[in-house]
XYZ file of C-alpha atoms in Angstrom:
388
model
C 199.152 124.250 65.339
C 198.226 126.935 62.878
C 194.567 127.458 62.193
C 193.362 127.059 58.343
C 192.772 130.457 56.600
C 188.957 130.806 55.937
C 187.773 129.882 52.596
C 186.583 133.064 50.965
C 183.911 130.845 48.749
C 182.645 129.491 51.893
C 182.089 132.821 53.507
C 180.583 134.352 50.493
C 178.079 131.363 50.386
C 176.921 131.965 54.091
C 176.594 135.637 53.241
C 174.350 134.760 50.586
C 172.257 132.366 52.630
C 171.820 134.753 55.496
C 170.794 137.503 52.876
C 168.252 135.225 51.338
C 166.850 134.227 54.812
C 166.373 138.084 55.568
C 164.388 138.537 52.408
C 162.499 135.121 52.782
C 161.672 134.288 56.562
C 161.263 130.651 57.691
C 157.903 129.828 56.791
C 157.511 126.890 59.138
C 157.401 129.043 62.282
C 154.334 130.338 64.278
C 152.443 133.280 63.206
C 152.423 135.992 65.776
C 148.674 136.389 65.749
C 148.100 132.646 65.867
C 150.896 131.081 67.822
C 148.609 129.509 70.684
C 146.187 127.856 68.292
C 149.300 126.429 66.423
C 150.906 125.385 69.520
C 147.944 123.416 70.596
C 148.370 121.298 67.384
C 151.524 119.737 68.795
C 150.621 116.547 70.550
C 152.923 117.063 73.452
C 151.219 120.322 74.331
C 147.664 119.527 73.592
C 145.014 120.016 76.426
C 142.651 117.963 74.852
C 142.862 115.442 71.911
C 140.377 115.534 69.266
C 137.591 112.906 69.012
C 138.425 112.133 65.449
C 142.013 112.733 64.180
C 142.249 114.105 60.725
C 145.779 113.380 59.028
C 145.662 116.768 57.212
C 144.714 118.767 60.217
C 146.927 116.901 62.807
C 149.721 114.992 60.970
C 151.851 114.572 63.966
C 148.891 113.102 66.049
C 147.800 110.911 63.384
C 151.581 109.599 63.020
C 151.736 108.912 66.842
C 148.359 106.993 66.464
C 149.586 104.778 63.714
C 152.430 103.981 65.977
C 150.479 103.127 69.185
C 147.952 101.253 67.589
C 150.117 99.435 65.062
C 148.042 96.524 63.830
C 151.391 94.586 63.413
C 152.092 94.306 67.146
C 150.817 91.393 69.105
C 147.074 91.360 70.244
C 148.339 91.411 73.987
C 150.201 94.817 73.216
C 147.313 96.304 71.507
C 144.962 95.279 74.180
C 147.147 96.645 76.721
C 147.597 99.986 74.841
C 143.596 100.215 74.843
C 143.724 99.242 78.650
C 145.918 102.297 79.437
C 143.914 104.595 77.142
C 140.610 103.523 78.871
C 142.266 104.137 82.252
C 143.156 107.720 81.174
C 139.758 108.480 79.967
C 138.538 106.956 83.335
C 140.781 109.181 85.373
C 139.220 112.103 83.417
C 135.673 110.789 84.364
C 134.948 110.383 80.583
C 133.345 106.970 81.145
C 131.969 106.765 77.743
C 135.189 106.930 76.037
C 136.643 104.494 78.689
C 134.091 101.951 77.641
C 134.838 102.283 74.100
C 138.630 101.783 74.886
C 138.120 98.941 76.863
C 135.803 97.297 74.465
C 138.398 97.752 71.625
C 140.969 95.960 73.802
C 138.618 93.090 74.281
C 138.022 92.838 70.614
C 141.825 92.120 70.327
C 140.920 88.500 71.889
C 144.215 88.217 73.353
C 145.379 85.017 75.325
C 146.153 86.860 78.395
C 143.468 85.893 80.562
C 144.394 88.131 83.402
C 144.595 91.165 81.066
C 141.043 90.320 79.803
C 139.487 90.093 83.298
C 141.108 93.629 84.092
C 139.451 95.068 80.705
C 136.202 93.304 81.774
C 136.351 94.806 85.302
C 137.470 98.140 84.335
C 134.699 98.455 81.759
C 132.415 97.288 84.442
C 133.486 100.249 86.634
C 133.125 102.864 83.631
C 129.511 101.278 83.091
C 128.484 101.585 86.879
C 129.181 105.214 86.926
C 127.137 105.615 83.881
C 124.320 104.042 85.635
C 124.312 100.986 83.328
C 124.295 98.518 86.509
C 123.221 95.335 84.422
C 125.933 95.781 81.851
C 128.334 96.343 84.686
C 127.211 93.109 86.378
C 127.531 91.189 82.951
C 131.182 92.235 82.824
C 132.438 91.309 86.330
C 130.751 88.063 85.767
C 132.756 87.527 82.691
C 135.625 88.739 84.498
C 135.275 86.193 87.236
C 134.747 83.418 84.683
C 138.478 84.379 83.541
C 139.613 84.926 87.025
C 137.560 83.606 90.048
C 139.377 85.162 92.682
C 139.669 88.909 91.136
C 138.579 90.817 94.210
C 137.921 94.002 92.275
C 135.458 92.095 90.013
C 133.690 90.892 92.998
C 133.528 94.208 94.912
C 132.022 95.755 91.717
C 129.684 92.932 91.430
C 128.442 93.146 94.713
C 127.862 97.353 94.217
C 125.801 96.441 91.097
C 123.580 93.972 92.860
C 123.182 96.757 95.598
C 121.928 99.167 93.043
C 119.649 96.632 91.227
C 118.113 95.745 94.741
C 119.298 92.207 94.615
C 120.082 92.284 98.282
C 120.528 88.394 98.834
C 122.787 88.224 95.802
C 124.806 91.169 97.154
C 125.336 89.251 100.588
C 126.247 86.106 98.384
C 128.890 88.058 96.387
C 130.553 89.840 99.720
C 130.644 86.274 101.317
C 132.717 84.920 98.293
C 134.886 88.032 98.282
C 135.521 87.787 102.090
C 136.746 84.158 101.575
C 139.407 85.501 99.663
C 140.186 88.551 102.060
C 138.284 88.283 105.128
C 139.444 92.062 106.123
C 138.510 93.725 102.977
C 136.731 96.824 104.465
C 134.320 97.594 101.443
C 133.171 94.146 101.249
C 132.555 94.094 105.333
C 130.509 97.531 104.867
C 128.335 96.421 101.821
C 127.535 92.917 103.290
C 126.364 94.788 106.637
C 124.393 97.285 104.378
C 122.960 94.400 101.986
C 121.869 92.163 104.848
C 120.116 95.069 106.668
C 118.243 95.920 103.276
C 117.315 92.213 102.799
C 115.844 91.956 106.197
C 113.818 95.037 105.676
C 112.739 93.765 102.149
C 111.730 90.506 103.663
C 109.830 92.145 106.320
C 107.812 94.472 103.906
C 107.064 91.343 101.771
C 105.595 89.713 105.044
C 103.603 92.783 105.830
C 102.244 93.264 102.486
C 101.215 89.575 102.310
C 99.447 90.004 105.608
C 97.837 93.081 104.566
C 96.738 91.394 101.214
C 95.200 88.384 103.346
C 93.702 90.829 105.702
C 91.801 92.782 103.035
C 90.751 89.622 101.246
C 89.292 88.422 104.501
C 87.378 91.676 104.923
C 86.215 91.795 101.469
C 84.832 88.317 101.687
C 83.029 89.206 104.954
C 81.458 92.101 103.146
C 80.334 90.081 100.431
C 78.788 87.447 102.820
C 76.987 90.403 104.712
C 75.771 91.777 101.348
C 74.318 88.453 100.074
C 72.622 87.942 103.649
C 70.824 91.005 103.203
C 69.465 89.775 99.813
C 71.037 92.758 98.141
C 71.101 92.241 94.311
C 74.384 92.522 92.446
C 74.978 92.694 88.961
C 77.956 92.830 86.571
C 78.418 95.305 83.757
C 77.311 92.803 81.293
C 74.349 91.717 83.198
C 72.854 95.373 83.775
C 70.468 95.003 81.118
C 69.061 91.759 82.126
C 66.712 92.652 84.840
C 66.465 88.995 85.993
C 70.399 88.478 86.467
C 71.218 86.922 89.794
C 74.141 87.865 92.185
C 75.682 84.217 91.902
C 79.154 84.207 90.429
C 79.619 87.811 90.841
C 81.742 87.447 94.113
C 84.983 87.882 92.469
C 83.873 90.805 90.352
C 82.307 92.397 93.358
C 85.630 92.152 95.401
C 87.789 93.716 92.551
C 85.463 96.727 92.842
C 85.668 96.826 96.715
C 89.469 96.602 96.447
C 89.656 99.920 94.471
C 88.800 103.188 96.059
C 86.174 105.258 94.227
C 87.050 108.861 92.903
C 85.906 110.306 96.387
C 88.153 108.157 98.481
C 85.596 106.057 100.259
C 84.785 102.358 100.366
C 81.951 100.115 101.372
C 82.816 99.047 105.035
C 81.627 96.911 107.828
C 81.781 97.657 111.352
C 82.276 95.568 114.692
C 78.624 94.648 114.818
C 78.517 93.431 110.990
C 76.700 96.482 109.837
C 77.227 97.956 106.641
C 78.146 101.745 105.495
C 77.880 102.698 101.916
C 79.295 105.629 99.895
C 76.258 107.997 98.976
C 76.266 111.023 96.623
C 73.293 113.375 97.210
C 72.366 115.191 94.000
C 70.262 118.527 93.819
C 69.639 118.947 90.194
C 67.618 121.996 90.753
C 70.831 123.877 91.697
C 73.560 121.821 90.291
C 74.681 121.253 93.842
C 75.685 117.976 95.658
C 76.904 116.648 99.001
C 78.777 113.134 99.621
C 78.381 110.900 102.497
C 81.412 108.714 102.722
C 80.014 106.244 105.233
C 76.194 106.246 105.228
C 75.024 103.552 107.860
C 72.445 101.114 106.309
C 70.226 101.713 109.496
C 70.320 105.378 109.192
C 67.364 107.243 107.833
C 67.342 109.812 105.073
C 65.514 112.314 107.117
C 68.366 112.118 109.911
C 70.998 113.279 107.252
C 68.584 115.702 105.677
C 68.031 117.305 108.933
C 71.970 117.770 109.452
C 72.528 118.989 105.832
C 69.673 121.527 105.767
C 69.355 122.505 109.473
C 70.667 125.985 108.148
C 69.781 127.018 104.742
C 72.640 126.638 102.223
C 73.848 129.666 100.558
C 72.813 128.531 97.114
C 69.001 128.070 98.303
C 68.130 131.561 97.483
C 64.300 130.934 97.662
C 64.707 128.919 101.038
C 62.946 126.103 99.521
C 65.185 123.389 100.817
C 63.666 122.568 104.239
C 63.815 118.848 105.567
C 60.036 118.664 105.612
C 59.715 120.019 102.009
C 61.999 117.521 100.356
C 61.332 114.649 98.026
C 64.182 111.814 97.967
C 64.763 109.566 94.870
C 67.228 106.765 94.194
C 68.463 106.877 90.658
C 69.261 103.834 88.774
C 71.600 105.264 85.957
C 71.562 102.157 83.734
C 67.719 101.558 83.717
C 66.996 105.055 83.532
C 64.504 104.456 86.401
C 63.797 106.175 89.858
C 62.731 104.816 93.296
C 60.893 107.299 95.354
C 62.090 106.853 99.114
C 60.063 108.239 102.088
C 62.335 110.299 103.926
C 61.854 108.247 107.252
C 63.179 105.031 105.158
C 66.708 103.613 105.784
C 69.259 102.754 103.373
C 68.849 99.188 103.940
C 65.096 99.317 102.896
C 66.215 100.828 99.570
C 68.962 98.330 98.860
C 66.470 95.458 99.476
C 63.868 96.788 97.094
C 63.032 93.786 94.743
C 63.848 95.744 91.623
C 66.981 97.625 92.965
C 70.589 96.484 91.936
C 73.949 97.329 93.032
C 76.647 97.427 90.148
C 79.274 95.306 91.210
C 82.275 97.338 90.426
C 80.748 100.706 91.671
C 79.234 100.242 94.946
C 78.037 103.808 95.571
C 74.490 105.423 95.045
C 73.065 108.429 93.531
C 70.450 110.188 95.643
C 68.370 112.963 93.942
C 66.706 115.586 96.306
C 64.529 118.388 95.274
C 61.489 120.485 96.385
C 58.312 119.075 95.424
C 57.425 121.439 92.502
C 60.788 120.829 91.000
C 60.407 117.135 91.159
C 57.056 116.897 89.541
C 58.738 118.519 86.368
C 62.013 116.538 86.973
C 59.961 112.985 87.098
C 57.845 113.829 84.155
C 58.003 110.931 81.581
C 60.194 108.893 83.722
C 59.468 105.552 85.603
C 59.274 105.617 89.302
C 59.173 102.842 91.724
C 57.743 103.205 95.247
C 60.141 102.171 98.082
C 57.890 101.179 101.028
């Protein structure tokens, strides 16, 4: 068969096209200085999709998106597409975007209960990794309403209850899951852990109740001991009323006993039923102080002074603070009154003074100590009662 002879006109046209192409290069190709950036715009080669797709910037990607999420498709197809998208985000550990995708799938309200159960369960998993345990628990609960035997939902629900410290509920969810699959390893492990934590929690609750009861009994014993000694108690509201009685202040006083003062000491009673009180010694002359956390009610002031001033303190440069040269005064802050205490007096003698009262919420005392010359100036113009 003979070949047709080349058409001269066609050859001329091809030559013309090639000549034109040499002078006017193809404009749709990649630029040498930006080819990597332009390569990234091709959907197939994108390393990371933009969070928002601009049709002008990414026309190919916008076209694909319109095809994938075509509203004309059935709700089931659209929901499945969002589920797959959420799964991809989940694999990348982008849990926030995964939640958004699963939520969009649920919004399609498709009639496939199994698919909706998976969307709820998957969203619960994403919420769990975000630390939103209650939201995750709500999702697995919704999944089980659609599919009661959905084992993944039960496992994730038990995990959420563990994180929320609902140990009894975690055990219940594990038991329900084990009825479906008695050999499910995760449920067996979680049940053992939840049961142990539940028992520990119950033990701690019992111990806390016993401790509370013990403290209440101790406080009541303290209150009875105080009343037996005729120590006057006053509330904050009754401080100004010198004739206020201690009746009805039991509850207030017990509240005060249950909270430690700033020095970390509390009123206490020993095995013989004798009381010890927190007492703060003030030395206004030198702006110094000493704190006795447990001043026994039968102890004498001179006994403590002998210990505290057996050696001259570094701040007493004039060596005036010797036990035999000190005066002791109890201070009533609210009445701005002082009670002169003979050093050989006991604490109980002061507490039983007919005019002295103990403030209910602060069962601690201020004792002013000073040398005789200083005390004469310090007490000038102030009302002083004598404790015998």
